[in-house]
Each structure stands twice: as C-alpha cells, then as structure tokens.
Tab-separated table of C-alpha atoms in Angstrom:
chain	number	residue	atom	x	y	z
A	1	MET	CA	4.859	-12.933	7.656
A	2	SER	CA	3.687	-11.482	10.865
A	3	GLU	CA	0.031	-11.371	12.216
A	4	PRO	CA	-2.120	-8.722	11.184
A	5	ASP	CA	-2.381	-5.915	13.585
A	6	VAL	CA	-6.098	-5.588	13.647
A	7	LEU	CA	-8.500	-5.475	16.646
A	8	CYS	CA	-12.129	-6.356	16.851
A	9	PRO	CA	-13.857	-3.002	17.692
A	10	LEU	CA	-16.500	-4.838	19.858
A	11	CYS	CA	-14.412	-7.464	21.797
A	12	LYS	CA	-10.941	-5.684	21.613
A	13	VAL	CA	-9.159	-8.869	20.660
A	14	PRO	CA	-6.580	-9.275	17.697
A	15	ALA	CA	-8.050	-10.842	14.459
A	16	ASP	CA	-7.334	-14.418	13.673
A	17	GLY	CA	-4.308	-14.085	11.328
A	18	ARG	CA	-5.606	-16.637	8.891
A	19	SER	CA	-9.410	-15.746	8.614
A	20	LEU	CA	-9.314	-12.436	9.609
A	21	ARG	CA	-12.283	-12.994	11.840
A	22	CYS	CA	-12.477	-12.067	15.578
A	23	PRO	CA	-12.003	-15.229	17.444
A	24	SER	CA	-14.567	-14.099	20.019
A	25	CYS	CA	-17.636	-12.981	18.216
A	26	ARG	CA	-16.352	-14.323	14.638
A	27	GLU	CA	-17.115	-10.965	13.054
A	28	ASP	CA	-15.344	-10.694	9.759
A	29	LEU	CA	-12.633	-7.864	10.087
A	30	THR	CA	-11.317	-7.912	6.652
A	31	ALA	CA	-12.358	-4.247	5.802
A	32	LEU	CA	-10.476	-3.213	9.065
A	33	ALA	CA	-7.409	-5.108	7.847
A	34	ARG	CA	-7.788	-3.256	4.467
A	35	LEU	CA	-7.782	-0.047	6.074
A	36	ARG	CA	-4.900	-0.611	8.322
A	37	TYR	CA	-2.791	-2.004	5.592
A	38	ALA	CA	-3.936	0.258	2.656
A	39	GLY	CA	-0.506	1.930	2.272
A	40	ARG	CA	1.373	-1.420	2.193
A	41	MET	CA	-1.295	-2.953	-0.358
A	42	ASP	CA	-0.702	0.197	-2.577
A	43	TYR	CA	3.049	-0.194	-2.371
A	44	ASN	CA	3.011	-3.546	-3.446
A	45	ALA	CA	0.393	-2.820	-6.269
A	46	ALA	CA	2.912	-0.055	-7.320
A	47	LEU	CA	5.831	-2.595	-7.594
A	48	ALA	CA	3.524	-4.645	-9.947
A	49	ALA	CA	2.680	-1.895	-11.939
A	50	LEU	CA	6.448	-1.056	-12.362
A	51	ARG	CA	7.127	-4.605	-13.489
A	52	ALA	CA	4.185	-4.359	-16.004
A	53	GLY	CA	6.075	-0.957	-17.289
A	54	GLU	CA	3.241	1.372	-15.919
A	55	VAL	CA	5.344	4.017	-14.272
A	56	ALA	CA	2.542	6.650	-14.106
A	57	GLU	CA	0.251	4.131	-12.255
A	58	ALA	CA	3.062	3.223	-9.967
A	59	ARG	CA	3.562	6.860	-8.963
A	60	VAL	CA	-0.298	7.370	-8.399
A	61	LEU	CA	-0.230	4.149	-6.246
A	62	LEU	CA	2.784	5.323	-4.231
A	63	ARG	CA	1.416	8.730	-3.503
A	64	ARG	CA	-1.760	6.846	-2.304
A	65	ALA	CA	0.496	4.662	-0.045
A	66	LEU	CA	2.242	7.702	1.411
A	67	ALA	CA	-1.101	9.407	2.039
A	68	ALA	CA	-2.379	6.248	3.959
A	69	GLU	CA	0.878	5.602	5.630
A	70	PRO	CA	3.113	8.641	5.502
A	71	GLY	CA	5.992	6.611	7.371
A	72	LEU	CA	6.407	4.046	4.729
A	73	ALA	CA	9.891	4.654	3.749
A	74	PRO	CA	10.283	2.124	0.920
A	75	ALA	CA	7.316	3.958	-0.891
A	76	ARG	CA	8.877	7.218	-0.333
A	77	SER	CA	12.139	6.179	-1.552
A	78	LEU	CA	10.845	4.626	-4.712
A	79	LEU	CA	8.661	7.605	-5.433
A	80	GLU	CA	11.553	9.837	-5.217
A	81	THR	CA	13.615	7.564	-7.390
A	82	LEU	CA	10.873	7.442	-10.126
A	83	GLY	CA	10.599	11.293	-9.707
A	84	ALA	CA	14.313	11.608	-10.350
A	85	VAL	CA	14.131	9.393	-13.393
A	86	GLY	CA	10.988	11.104	-14.824
A	87	THR	CA	12.739	14.548	-14.449
A	88	ALA	CA	15.801	13.129	-16.269
A	89	VAL	CA	13.726	11.733	-19.074
A	90	ALA	CA	11.718	14.830	-19.465
A	91	GLY	CA	14.654	17.158	-19.437
A	92	SER	CA	16.510	14.996	-22.215
A	93	ALA	CA	13.383	14.748	-24.413
A	94	GLY	CA	12.969	18.756	-24.022
A	95	ARG	CA	9.344	18.443	-23.239
A	96	GLU	CA	7.953	18.710	-19.730
A	97	GLY	CA	5.903	15.661	-18.585
A	98	ASP	CA	7.370	13.325	-21.345
A	99	THR	CA	8.121	10.232	-19.302
A	100	PRO	CA	8.166	6.677	-20.413
C-alpha cells in the first residue's frame, strides 16, 4: 500500500503513513485522511456488504463512493454490474424493484 496523500494544513508536509500525524507539529490528521479516502473506504465497505449478501447496502455505499470520488472506476463498474443484475432479477420476477 502506498503512503496516504494527506498534507498537514498548517505545516504543508505529508502525514506520517503509520500514525497519520504531522511529523512537524504532531497534529492528528486522521480526519483529513478519512475525507481524502472516503470514496475508497465506501467502495471497500460495499465489497464487504456484497460478501455478506447485502446488495441494497452495497449499492448505497457505491453511490456514496462515487459522490466522493467520481473517477473511481471500480466502484462505477461494480455499480453498473449490480444495476444490470437488479434489473434482470426485477424483470424476471415481474415486479419492479424486486431484488435479492
């Protein structure tokens, strides 16, 4: 895994990759890291939701991931796949929105 791309807003230096603290002023930059990587975190949570069989929750998380990071191609691709699967299931059941 690469180092997080988070700069201290005060010192303008990158956060320490292990502690997420500024090496200069020692400020905790965890909240900034969460904001910076919110899309990827939601994408990973969507994968976990899918593994647990929670397709609706995965869709919500994928939409949220794309709102945070519109260029996150894996999230877009997976959401499109889930949309196609959901449409096929709804059509075969004869009821709109009837998804597993």
